[in-house]
Amino acid sequence: MATTQLTTPVPHRPFPLPALLALATAVFVTALTETLPAGVLPGMSEALGVGESATGQAVTVYAIGTATTAIPLTAATAGRGRKRLLLTAMAGFALANTVTAASTSYPLTLAARFLAGVAAGLAWALLAGYARRLVPVDQQGRAMAVAMAGVPVALSLGVPIGTFLGQVLAWWVPFLAMTALALGVIGWIAALLPEQPGRPQDGRAPVRGALGVPGVVPVLVVTVLFVLAHTVLFTYVTPFLDRAGLGGSADSVLLAFGLASLAGIWSVGAHIHRRLRQLTIGGALLVAAAAALLGLGSHSAPPVYLAALLWGLGWGGVPTLLQTAVGDAGGERADAAQAVLVTLWNAAMAGGGLVGGLVLGRLGTGALPWTVLALLLPVLAVALAARRHGFPAARRQP
């Protein structure tokens, strides 16, 4: 999620693919750092000397760090150059992942994860807006799709590879690998990205005003519930598979999920300009179908893999869909609307870790898919009702 929106067209120039790929890699670092504990939860839990529910709060604390800093950091850094801020955020990821890998202390690990969340709060305030400002208005959708491709790539390749490395070598190896990647991204950004100036502080739209714009609140409600539903299961997918007798297949199940996510974001990128409403509703239906399938057939490998494919296909394009929807709905107040979306997105991730941990501890892993399904029903209701504003039948063109 990001909070910067282009307000004036830029002259036509060749499509800056290398610079956008640097941003996509920064997005990859952000997304994988956030979700990596889900793939190494058992080993991480054993090393820290706490239960899996407690270790799952490493995702929660990360999300809290982002949720509590996105709006303040956006306000405090509005007038600063974008490039230096992005380099600072990547340095924060390098430090946080190094400490996480080296730590055997649960409090220190949570502190490092909170720092990573703060770095994410700064990064998400820059990334999509940076991509949009590199190209003319008519190429902004394509530019944002390239930059945001780092999310499904993190899910399709990063999480299963990290899970594999954690199982074969040690749980902390993927975190050190993320440190090395963050350092490489710092050099890439420094070499290829042009500086982008900040904006005067009086140019920011107030948050309260953004919430009053028709359509913004429905998009934010869908965001909270959809992200909450996804995180409840994704954070604890490894113990879910383990208790279903498929613990040794966690990396391949996550690979299936991630590859389907790539297909999902490709579909969204190809059709978002004409079918944002249909894609949002379709994504929720696919994830709901996956949850039902996991609830009914989690003790057999074929239904689990099919559910992973449906889940990834439905979820892959959701970040792009919701970010675009809130930007369209917000209009002149899109900056503030997207700052709120960043905050609520990560608050929902924190809530997903907490809710999932409670469900896991009190009801067991079998209740996780049904919790997801219960949360997705109001998502569908709100998206279907917001036909005029929020998720309109015909998307307003820029």
CSV table of C-alpha atoms in Angstrom, one decimal:
chain,number,residue,atom,x,y,z
A,1,MET,CA,0.0,0.0,0.0
A,2,ALA,CA,1.2,3.5,-0.7
A,3,THR,CA,0.1,7.0,-0.1
A,4,THR,CA,1.6,9.2,-2.8
A,5,GLN,CA,-0.4,10.1,-6.0
A,6,LEU,CA,0.6,12.0,-9.1
A,7,THR,CA,-1.3,15.2,-9.5
A,8,THR,CA,0.4,16.6,-12.6
A,9,PRO,CA,1.3,14.7,-15.8
A,10,VAL,CA,4.9,14.1,-16.7
A,11,PRO,CA,6.3,14.3,-20.2
A,12,HIS,CA,6.3,11.2,-22.3
A,13,ARG,CA,9.5,9.2,-22.0
A,14,PRO,CA,10.6,5.6,-22.5
A,15,PHE,CA,9.1,3.1,-20.0
A,16,PRO,CA,11.7,3.0,-17.1
A,17,LEU,CA,11.7,-0.8,-16.6
A,18,PRO,CA,15.0,-1.1,-14.7
A,19,ALA,CA,14.0,1.6,-12.2
A,20,LEU,CA,10.6,0.0,-11.8
A,21,LEU,CA,12.2,-3.4,-11.2
A,22,ALA,CA,14.3,-1.8,-8.4
A,23,LEU,CA,11.0,-0.7,-6.8
A,24,ALA,CA,9.5,-4.2,-7.4
A,25,THR,CA,12.5,-5.7,-5.5
A,26,ALA,CA,12.0,-3.2,-2.7
A,27,VAL,CA,8.4,-4.3,-2.6
A,28,PHE,CA,9.6,-7.9,-2.5
A,29,VAL,CA,11.8,-7.2,0.5
A,30,THR,CA,8.9,-5.5,2.3
A,31,ALA,CA,6.4,-8.3,1.6
A,32,LEU,CA,8.7,-11.2,2.3
A,33,THR,CA,10.0,-9.7,5.5
A,34,GLU,CA,6.4,-9.4,6.7
A,35,THR,CA,5.3,-12.9,5.9
A,36,LEU,CA,8.5,-14.9,6.4
A,37,PRO,CA,7.8,-16.1,10.0
A,38,ALA,CA,4.8,-18.0,8.7
A,39,GLY,CA,7.1,-20.3,6.8
A,40,VAL,CA,9.6,-21.0,9.6
A,41,LEU,CA,7.2,-20.9,12.5
A,42,PRO,CA,8.1,-24.3,14.1
A,43,GLY,CA,11.9,-23.7,14.1
A,44,MET,CA,11.6,-20.1,15.1
A,45,SER,CA,9.3,-21.0,17.9
A,46,GLU,CA,11.7,-23.7,19.2
A,47,ALA,CA,14.7,-21.3,19.1
A,48,LEU,CA,12.8,-18.6,21.0
A,49,GLY,CA,11.5,-21.0,23.6
A,50,VAL,CA,7.8,-20.0,23.1
A,51,GLY,CA,4.8,-21.6,21.5
A,52,GLU,CA,3.7,-21.2,17.9
A,53,SER,CA,0.9,-18.8,18.8
A,54,ALA,CA,3.3,-16.5,20.5
A,55,THR,CA,5.8,-16.8,17.7
A,56,GLY,CA,3.0,-15.9,15.3
A,57,GLN,CA,2.9,-12.5,17.0
A,58,ALA,CA,6.1,-11.7,15.2
A,59,VAL,CA,3.8,-11.0,12.2
A,60,THR,CA,1.4,-9.1,14.4
A,61,VAL,CA,4.1,-6.8,15.9
A,62,TYR,CA,5.4,-6.1,12.4
A,63,ALA,CA,1.9,-5.0,11.3
A,64,ILE,CA,1.5,-2.9,14.4
A,65,GLY,CA,4.7,-1.1,13.6
A,66,THR,CA,3.4,-0.3,10.1
A,67,ALA,CA,-0.1,0.6,11.2
A,68,THR,CA,1.1,3.0,13.9
A,69,THR,CA,3.6,4.8,11.8
A,70,ALA,CA,2.2,5.0,8.2
A,71,ILE,CA,0.2,8.2,8.7
A,72,PRO,CA,2.7,10.0,11.0
A,73,LEU,CA,5.6,9.1,8.8
A,74,THR,CA,3.7,10.3,5.7
A,75,ALA,CA,3.0,13.6,7.4
A,76,ALA,CA,6.5,14.0,8.9
A,77,THR,CA,8.3,13.2,5.6
A,78,ALA,CA,6.0,14.9,3.1
A,79,GLY,CA,8.5,17.5,2.1
A,80,ARG,CA,11.5,15.2,2.0
A,81,GLY,CA,13.2,13.8,-1.1
A,82,ARG,CA,11.7,10.3,-1.9
A,83,LYS,CA,14.9,8.6,-2.8
A,84,ARG,CA,16.8,9.2,0.5
A,85,LEU,CA,13.7,8.1,2.4
A,86,LEU,CA,13.4,4.8,0.5
A,87,LEU,CA,17.1,4.1,1.0
A,88,THR,CA,16.6,4.7,4.8
A,89,ALA,CA,13.6,2.2,4.8
A,90,MET,CA,15.7,-0.5,3.1
A,91,ALA,CA,18.5,0.1,5.6
A,92,GLY,CA,15.9,-0.5,8.3
A,93,PHE,CA,15.0,-3.8,6.8
A,94,ALA,CA,18.6,-4.9,6.6
A,95,LEU,CA,19.1,-4.1,10.3
A,96,ALA,CA,15.8,-5.7,11.5
A,97,ASN,CA,16.3,-8.9,9.6
A,98,THR,CA,19.9,-9.2,10.9
A,99,VAL,CA,18.8,-8.9,14.5
A,100,THR,CA,15.9,-11.3,13.9
A,101,ALA,CA,18.3,-13.9,12.6
A,102,ALA,CA,20.8,-13.5,15.4
A,103,SER,CA,18.3,-13.3,18.3
A,104,THR,CA,17.3,-16.0,20.7
A,105,SER,CA,15.4,-13.6,22.9
A,106,TYR,CA,11.7,-13.3,22.3
A,107,PRO,CA,11.4,-9.6,23.4
A,108,LEU,CA,14.4,-8.7,21.2
A,109,THR,CA,12.9,-10.5,18.3
A,110,LEU,CA,9.6,-8.6,18.7
A,111,ALA,CA,11.5,-5.3,18.9
A,112,ALA,CA,13.3,-6.1,15.7
A,113,ARG,CA,10.1,-7.1,14.0
A,114,PHE,CA,8.5,-3.8,15.2
A,115,LEU,CA,11.5,-1.9,13.6
A,116,ALA,CA,10.9,-3.8,10.4
A,117,GLY,CA,7.2,-2.7,10.5
A,118,VAL,CA,8.3,0.9,11.0
A,119,ALA,CA,10.5,0.6,7.9
A,120,ALA,CA,7.6,-0.8,6.0
A,121,GLY,CA,5.4,2.1,7.1
A,122,LEU,CA,8.0,4.4,5.6
A,123,ALA,CA,8.4,2.3,2.4
A,124,TRP,CA,4.7,1.9,1.7
A,125,ALA,CA,4.3,5.7,1.9
A,126,LEU,CA,6.7,5.9,-1.1
A,127,LEU,CA,6.7,2.9,-3.3
A,128,ALA,CA,3.5,3.0,-5.5
A,129,GLY,CA,3.6,6.8,-5.7
A,130,TYR,CA,7.3,6.7,-6.7
A,131,ALA,CA,6.4,4.3,-9.5
A,132,ARG,CA,3.5,6.5,-10.7
A,133,ARG,CA,5.7,9.6,-10.8
A,134,LEU,CA,8.2,7.9,-13.1
A,135,VAL,CA,5.8,7.7,-16.0
A,136,PRO,CA,3.1,9.6,-17.9
A,137,VAL,CA,-0.4,9.3,-16.7
A,138,ASP,CA,-1.4,6.8,-19.4
A,139,GLN,CA,1.4,4.4,-18.2
A,140,GLN,CA,0.8,4.7,-14.4
A,141,GLY,CA,-1.3,1.6,-14.2
A,142,ARG,CA,1.3,-0.5,-16.0
A,143,ALA,CA,4.1,1.1,-13.8
A,144,MET,CA,2.3,0.3,-10.6
A,145,ALA,CA,1.6,-3.3,-11.7
A,146,VAL,CA,5.3,-3.8,-12.3
A,147,ALA,CA,6.3,-2.3,-9.0
A,148,MET,CA,3.6,-4.2,-7.0
A,149,ALA,CA,4.6,-7.5,-8.7
A,150,GLY,CA,7.1,-7.8,-5.8
A,151,VAL,CA,4.2,-8.9,-3.6
A,152,PRO,CA,3.1,-12.0,-5.6
A,153,VAL,CA,6.7,-12.9,-6.4
A,154,ALA,CA,7.5,-12.8,-2.6
A,155,LEU,CA,4.5,-15.2,-2.1
A,156,SER,CA,5.2,-17.4,-5.1
A,157,LEU,CA,9.0,-17.7,-4.7
A,158,GLY,CA,10.2,-16.0,-1.6
A,159,VAL,CA,8.0,-17.7,1.0
A,160,PRO,CA,8.4,-21.3,-0.3
A,161,ILE,CA,12.1,-20.8,-0.8
A,162,GLY,CA,12.5,-19.3,2.6
A,163,THR,CA,10.5,-22.2,4.1
A,164,PHE,CA,12.7,-24.7,2.3
A,165,LEU,CA,15.9,-23.0,3.5
A,166,GLY,CA,14.5,-22.9,7.0
A,167,GLN,CA,13.7,-26.6,6.9
A,168,VAL,CA,16.9,-27.8,5.2
A,169,LEU,CA,19.4,-25.4,6.9
A,170,ALA,CA,18.1,-23.4,9.8
A,171,TRP,CA,15.1,-21.1,10.5
A,172,TRP,CA,17.4,-18.0,10.6
A,173,VAL,CA,19.0,-18.5,7.2
A,174,PRO,CA,16.2,-16.8,5.2
A,175,PHE,CA,16.3,-13.7,7.4
A,176,LEU,CA,20.1,-13.3,6.7
A,177,ALA,CA,19.3,-13.8,3.0
A,178,MET,CA,16.8,-11.0,3.3
A,179,THR,CA,19.5,-8.8,4.8
A,180,ALA,CA,21.8,-9.4,1.8
A,181,LEU,CA,19.0,-8.7,-0.6
A,182,ALA,CA,18.1,-5.5,1.2
A,183,LEU,CA,21.7,-4.3,0.9
A,184,GLY,CA,21.7,-5.1,-2.8
A,185,VAL,CA,18.5,-3.2,-3.3
A,186,ILE,CA,20.1,-0.2,-1.6
A,187,GLY,CA,22.8,-0.2,-4.3
A,188,TRP,CA,20.3,-0.7,-7.1
A,189,ILE,CA,18.1,2.2,-5.9
A,190,ALA,CA,21.1,4.5,-5.4
A,191,ALA,CA,22.3,3.8,-8.9
A,192,LEU,CA,19.1,3.8,-11.0
A,193,LEU,CA,16.3,5.7,-9.4
A,194,PRO,CA,16.0,9.5,-10.0
A,195,GLU,CA,15.3,11.7,-7.1
A,196,GLN,CA,11.7,12.7,-6.6
A,197,PRO,CA,10.9,15.8,-4.5
A,198,GLY,CA,8.5,15.7,-1.6
A,199,ARG,CA,5.3,17.8,-1.5
A,200,PRO,CA,4.6,20.9,0.5
A,201,GLN,CA,2.9,20.0,3.8
A,202,ASP,CA,-0.1,22.2,3.1
A,203,GLY,CA,-0.8,20.1,0.0
A,204,ARG,CA,-1.9,17.0,2.0
A,205,ALA,CA,-5.6,16.2,2.3
A,206,PRO,CA,-6.9,15.7,5.8
A,207,VAL,CA,-7.8,12.2,6.9
A,208,ARG,CA,-11.2,13.2,8.2
A,209,GLY,CA,-12.1,14.9,4.9
A,210,ALA,CA,-11.0,11.7,3.0
A,211,LEU,CA,-13.3,9.6,5.1
A,212,GLY,CA,-16.2,11.8,4.1
A,213,VAL,CA,-15.8,11.2,0.4
A,214,PRO,CA,-18.4,8.8,-0.9
A,215,GLY,CA,-16.9,5.3,-1.6
A,216,VAL,CA,-13.8,5.6,0.6
A,217,VAL,CA,-15.4,4.0,3.7
A,218,PRO,CA,-16.7,0.9,1.8
A,219,VAL,CA,-13.3,0.3,0.3
A,220,LEU,CA,-11.7,0.6,3.8
A,221,VAL,CA,-14.2,-1.8,5.3
A,222,VAL,CA,-13.5,-4.4,2.6
A,223,THR,CA,-9.8,-3.9,3.2
A,224,VAL,CA,-10.0,-4.6,6.9
A,225,LEU,CA,-12.1,-7.7,6.6
A,226,PHE,CA,-10.3,-9.2,3.6
A,227,VAL,CA,-6.9,-8.7,5.0
A,228,LEU,CA,-8.0,-10.0,8.4
A,229,ALA,CA,-9.4,-13.1,6.8
A,230,HIS,CA,-6.3,-13.8,4.7
A,231,THR,CA,-3.9,-13.2,7.7
A,232,VAL,CA,-5.8,-15.4,10.1
A,233,LEU,CA,-5.0,-18.5,8.0
A,234,PHE,CA,-1.7,-17.4,6.3
A,235,THR,CA,0.1,-16.7,9.6
A,236,TYR,CA,-0.6,-20.2,10.9
A,237,VAL,CA,-0.6,-22.1,7.6
A,238,THR,CA,2.4,-24.2,8.6
A,239,PRO,CA,0.9,-25.6,11.9
A,240,PHE,CA,-2.4,-26.0,10.0
A,241,LEU,CA,-0.7,-28.2,7.4
A,242,ASP,CA,1.4,-30.0,10.1
A,243,ARG,CA,-1.7,-31.0,12.0
A,244,ALA,CA,-3.4,-32.1,8.8
A,245,GLY,CA,-0.5,-34.5,8.1
A,246,LEU,CA,1.0,-32.3,5.4
A,247,GLY,CA,3.7,-30.5,7.4
A,248,GLY,CA,6.5,-31.7,5.1
A,249,SER,CA,4.7,-30.2,2.1
A,250,ALA,CA,4.4,-26.6,3.5
A,251,ASP,CA,6.9,-25.3,1.0
A,252,SER,CA,5.2,-26.8,-2.1
A,253,VAL,CA,1.8,-25.8,-0.9
A,254,LEU,CA,3.0,-22.2,-0.5
A,255,LEU,CA,4.7,-22.4,-3.9
A,256,ALA,CA,1.3,-23.4,-5.4
A,257,PHE,CA,-0.3,-20.5,-3.6
A,258,GLY,CA,2.3,-18.0,-4.8
A,259,LEU,CA,2.3,-19.1,-8.4
A,260,ALA,CA,-1.5,-18.7,-8.5
A,261,SER,CA,-1.0,-15.3,-6.9
A,262,LEU,CA,1.2,-14.4,-9.9
A,263,ALA,CA,-1.6,-15.4,-12.2
A,264,GLY,CA,-4.0,-13.4,-10.1
A,265,ILE,CA,-2.0,-10.2,-10.3
A,266,TRP,CA,-1.5,-10.7,-14.1
A,267,SER,CA,-5.3,-11.0,-14.5
A,268,VAL,CA,-5.9,-7.9,-12.4
A,269,GLY,CA,-3.2,-5.9,-14.4
A,270,ALA,CA,-4.9,-6.9,-17.6
A,271,HIS,CA,-8.5,-6.0,-16.7
A,272,ILE,CA,-8.5,-3.6,-13.8
A,273,HIS,CA,-9.3,-0.6,-15.9
A,274,ARG,CA,-12.6,-2.1,-17.0
A,275,ARG,CA,-13.5,-4.7,-14.3
A,276,LEU,CA,-12.3,-3.5,-10.9
A,277,ARG,CA,-15.7,-4.4,-9.3
A,278,GLN,CA,-15.9,-7.8,-10.8
A,279,LEU,CA,-12.3,-8.7,-10.0
A,280,THR,CA,-12.8,-7.7,-6.3
A,281,ILE,CA,-15.9,-9.7,-5.9
A,282,GLY,CA,-14.4,-12.6,-7.8
A,283,GLY,CA,-11.3,-12.6,-5.7
A,284,ALA,CA,-13.4,-12.7,-2.5
A,285,LEU,CA,-15.4,-15.7,-3.9
A,286,LEU,CA,-12.2,-17.6,-4.8
A,287,VAL,CA,-10.7,-17.1,-1.4
A,288,ALA,CA,-14.0,-18.1,0.2
A,289,ALA,CA,-14.1,-21.3,-1.9
A,290,ALA,CA,-10.5,-22.1,-0.9
A,291,ALA,CA,-11.4,-21.7,2.8
A,292,ALA,CA,-14.4,-24.0,2.5
A,293,LEU,CA,-12.3,-26.6,0.7
A,294,LEU,CA,-9.6,-26.5,3.4
A,295,GLY,CA,-12.3,-26.8,6.0
A,296,LEU,CA,-13.8,-29.9,4.4
A,297,GLY,CA,-10.8,-31.6,2.9
A,298,SER,CA,-7.6,-30.6,4.7
A,299,HIS,CA,-6.5,-34.3,5.4
A,300,SER,CA,-6.0,-35.0,1.8
A,301,ALA,CA,-3.3,-33.5,-0.4
A,302,PRO,CA,-5.3,-32.8,-3.6
A,303,PRO,CA,-8.0,-30.6,-2.0
A,304,VAL,CA,-5.3,-28.7,-0.1
A,305,TYR,CA,-3.3,-28.0,-3.3
A,306,LEU,CA,-6.5,-27.0,-5.1
A,307,ALA,CA,-7.4,-24.7,-2.2
A,308,ALA,CA,-3.9,-23.1,-2.4
A,309,LEU,CA,-4.4,-22.4,-6.1
A,310,LEU,CA,-7.8,-20.9,-5.6
A,311,TRP,CA,-6.6,-18.9,-2.6
A,312,GLY,CA,-3.6,-17.5,-4.5
A,313,LEU,CA,-5.6,-16.7,-7.6
A,314,GLY,CA,-8.1,-14.8,-5.5
A,315,TRP,CA,-5.7,-13.0,-3.3
A,316,GLY,CA,-2.8,-12.1,-5.7
A,317,GLY,CA,-4.4,-9.0,-7.1
A,318,VAL,CA,-6.1,-7.8,-4.0
A,319,PRO,CA,-3.4,-5.2,-3.0
A,320,THR,CA,-3.6,-3.5,-6.4
A,321,LEU,CA,-7.4,-3.7,-6.5
A,322,LEU,CA,-8.0,-2.1,-3.1
A,323,GLN,CA,-5.3,0.5,-3.6
A,324,THR,CA,-6.7,1.5,-7.0
A,325,ALA,CA,-10.3,1.5,-5.6
A,326,VAL,CA,-9.5,3.8,-2.7
A,327,GLY,CA,-7.5,6.1,-5.0
A,328,ASP,CA,-10.4,6.3,-7.4
A,329,ALA,CA,-12.9,6.9,-4.7
A,330,GLY,CA,-10.7,9.5,-2.9
A,331,GLY,CA,-10.2,11.7,-5.9
A,332,GLU,CA,-8.5,14.9,-4.8
A,333,ARG,CA,-8.2,13.4,-1.3
A,334,ALA,CA,-6.6,10.2,-2.5
A,335,ASP,CA,-3.3,10.8,-0.6
A,336,ALA,CA,-5.1,10.9,2.8
A,337,ALA,CA,-7.4,8.0,1.8
A,338,GLN,CA,-4.4,5.8,0.9
A,339,ALA,CA,-2.6,6.7,4.2
A,340,VAL,CA,-5.7,5.4,6.0
A,341,LEU,CA,-5.7,2.3,3.9
A,342,VAL,CA,-2.0,1.6,4.8
A,343,THR,CA,-2.8,2.0,8.5
A,344,LEU,CA,-6.0,-0.2,8.4
A,345,TRP,CA,-4.3,-2.8,6.2
A,346,ASN,CA,-1.6,-3.4,8.7
A,347,ALA,CA,-3.9,-3.1,11.7
A,348,ALA,CA,-5.9,-5.9,10.1
A,349,MET,CA,-2.7,-7.9,9.7
A,350,ALA,CA,-2.0,-7.4,13.4
A,351,GLY,CA,-5.6,-8.4,14.2
A,352,GLY,CA,-5.3,-11.5,12.0
A,353,GLY,CA,-2.3,-12.7,13.9
A,354,LEU,CA,-4.1,-12.1,17.2
A,355,VAL,CA,-7.4,-13.7,16.1
A,356,GLY,CA,-5.6,-16.6,14.4
A,357,GLY,CA,-3.6,-17.2,17.5
A,358,LEU,CA,-6.7,-17.2,19.7
A,359,VAL,CA,-8.5,-19.6,17.3
A,360,LEU,CA,-5.5,-21.9,17.1
A,361,GLY,CA,-5.1,-22.0,20.9
A,362,ARG,CA,-8.8,-22.4,21.8
A,363,LEU,CA,-10.4,-24.2,18.9
A,364,GLY,CA,-7.5,-25.8,17.0
A,365,THR,CA,-6.3,-25.5,13.4
A,366,GLY,CA,-9.5,-27.0,12.0
A,367,ALA,CA,-11.4,-23.8,12.9
A,368,LEU,CA,-9.1,-21.5,10.9
A,369,PRO,CA,-10.7,-22.0,7.5
A,370,TRP,CA,-14.2,-21.4,8.9
A,371,THR,CA,-13.0,-18.2,10.5
A,372,VAL,CA,-11.8,-17.0,7.1
A,373,LEU,CA,-15.1,-17.9,5.5
A,374,ALA,CA,-17.1,-16.0,8.2
A,375,LEU,CA,-15.0,-12.9,7.6
A,376,LEU,CA,-15.4,-13.0,3.9
A,377,LEU,CA,-19.2,-13.0,3.9
A,378,PRO,CA,-19.4,-9.3,4.9
A,379,VAL,CA,-16.6,-8.5,2.4
A,380,LEU,CA,-18.9,-9.8,-0.4
A,381,ALA,CA,-21.9,-7.9,1.1
A,382,VAL,CA,-20.2,-4.6,1.3
A,383,ALA,CA,-18.5,-4.9,-2.2
A,384,LEU,CA,-21.8,-5.8,-3.8
A,385,ALA,CA,-23.7,-2.9,-2.0
A,386,ALA,CA,-21.0,-0.3,-3.0
A,387,ARG,CA,-22.1,-0.3,-6.6
A,388,ARG,CA,-22.3,3.4,-7.0
A,389,HIS,CA,-19.3,4.5,-5.0
A,390,GLY,CA,-16.3,2.4,-3.9
A,391,PHE,CA,-16.7,-0.5,-6.3
A,392,PRO,CA,-18.7,1.0,-9.2
A,393,ALA,CA,-19.9,-0.9,-12.1
A,394,ALA,CA,-17.9,1.4,-14.5
A,395,ARG,CA,-14.6,2.6,-13.2
A,396,ARG,CA,-13.8,6.3,-13.6
A,397,GLN,CA,-10.9,6.8,-16.0
A,398,PRO,CA,-8.1,9.1,-15.1
